[in-house]
CSV table of C-alpha atoms in Angstrom, one decimal:
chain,number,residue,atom,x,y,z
A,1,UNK,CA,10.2,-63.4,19.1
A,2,UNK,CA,6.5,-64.3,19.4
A,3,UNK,CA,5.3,-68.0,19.1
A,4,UNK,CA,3.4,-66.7,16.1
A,5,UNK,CA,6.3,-65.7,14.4
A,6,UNK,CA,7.9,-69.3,14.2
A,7,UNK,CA,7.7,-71.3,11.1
A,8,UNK,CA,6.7,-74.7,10.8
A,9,UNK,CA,9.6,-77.3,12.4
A,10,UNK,CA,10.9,-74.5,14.0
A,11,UNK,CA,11.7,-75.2,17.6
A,12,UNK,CA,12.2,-72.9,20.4
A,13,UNK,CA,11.5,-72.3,24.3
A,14,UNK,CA,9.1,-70.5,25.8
A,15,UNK,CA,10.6,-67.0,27.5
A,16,UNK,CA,7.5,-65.8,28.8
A,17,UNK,CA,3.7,-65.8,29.0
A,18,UNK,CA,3.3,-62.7,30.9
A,19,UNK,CA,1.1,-61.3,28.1
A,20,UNK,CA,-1.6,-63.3,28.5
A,21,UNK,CA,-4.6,-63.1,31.0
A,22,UNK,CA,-4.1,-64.9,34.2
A,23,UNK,CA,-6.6,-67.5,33.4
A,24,UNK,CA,-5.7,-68.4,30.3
A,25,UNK,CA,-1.9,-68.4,31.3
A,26,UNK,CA,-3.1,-70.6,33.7
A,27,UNK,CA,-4.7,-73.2,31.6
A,28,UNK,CA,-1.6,-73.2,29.5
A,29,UNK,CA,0.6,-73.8,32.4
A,30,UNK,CA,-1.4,-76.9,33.5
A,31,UNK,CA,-1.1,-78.1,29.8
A,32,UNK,CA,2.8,-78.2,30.2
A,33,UNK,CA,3.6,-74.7,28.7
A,34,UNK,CA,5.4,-72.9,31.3
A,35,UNK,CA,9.0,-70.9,31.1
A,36,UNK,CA,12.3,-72.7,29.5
A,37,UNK,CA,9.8,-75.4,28.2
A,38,UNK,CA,10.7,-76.2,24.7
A,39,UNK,CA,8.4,-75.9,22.3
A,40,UNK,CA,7.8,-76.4,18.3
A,41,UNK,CA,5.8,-75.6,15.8
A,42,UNK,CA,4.0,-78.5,13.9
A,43,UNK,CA,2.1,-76.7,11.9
A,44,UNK,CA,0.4,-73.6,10.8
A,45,UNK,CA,-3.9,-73.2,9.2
A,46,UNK,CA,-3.5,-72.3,5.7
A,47,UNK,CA,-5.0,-69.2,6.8
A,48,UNK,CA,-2.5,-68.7,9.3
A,49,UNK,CA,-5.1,-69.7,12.5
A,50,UNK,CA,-4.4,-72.0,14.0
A,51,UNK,CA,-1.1,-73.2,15.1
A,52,UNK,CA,-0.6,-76.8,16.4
A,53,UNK,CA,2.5,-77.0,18.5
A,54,UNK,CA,4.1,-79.2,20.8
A,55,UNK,CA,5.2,-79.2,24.2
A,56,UNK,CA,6.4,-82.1,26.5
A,57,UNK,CA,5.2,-84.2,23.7
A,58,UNK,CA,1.6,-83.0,23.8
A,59,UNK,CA,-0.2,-81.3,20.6
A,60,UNK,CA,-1.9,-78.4,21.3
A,61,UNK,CA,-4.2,-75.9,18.9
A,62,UNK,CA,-3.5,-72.1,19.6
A,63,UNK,CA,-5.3,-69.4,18.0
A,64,UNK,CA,-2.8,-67.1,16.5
A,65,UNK,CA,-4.0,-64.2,18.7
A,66,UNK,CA,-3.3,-66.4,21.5
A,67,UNK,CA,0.2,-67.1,20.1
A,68,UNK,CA,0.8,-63.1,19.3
A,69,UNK,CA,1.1,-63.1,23.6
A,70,UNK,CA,3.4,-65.9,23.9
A,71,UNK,CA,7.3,-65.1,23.9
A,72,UNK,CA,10.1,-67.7,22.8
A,73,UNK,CA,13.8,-67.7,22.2
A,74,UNK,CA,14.7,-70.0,19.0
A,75,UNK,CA,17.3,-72.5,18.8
């Protein structure tokens, strides 16, 4: 499943971030996102864009395109 796909309270961990460019996979790693982290969604824009979710108790804003790249396994 794609982090986009999660609805909001959802929780999950992150599977893979192999979709992503290597800088921004980067960034996101140094930001705490990195395989078997957990991760949840806090909420989702009204129009979808963007997504604030949490990992290692840090909020972060992804743009949903961002998220479409993201893979997670759900609880």
């Amino acid at each position: 499943m794609k982090l986009s796909e999660m609805l909001c309270g959802a929780e999950g961990r992150v599977t893979s971030l192999a979709g992503l460019p290597a800088a921004t996979r980067k960034k996101l790693m140094v930001m705490g996102m990195l395989p078997n982290t957990p991760v949840s969604v806090i909420r989702v824009a009204p129009l979808g864009d963007p997504l604030q979710v949490r990992v290692r108790g840090v909020d972060i804003a992804l743009r949903k395109q961002l998220a479409e790249s993201i893979d997670v396994e759900v609880n």
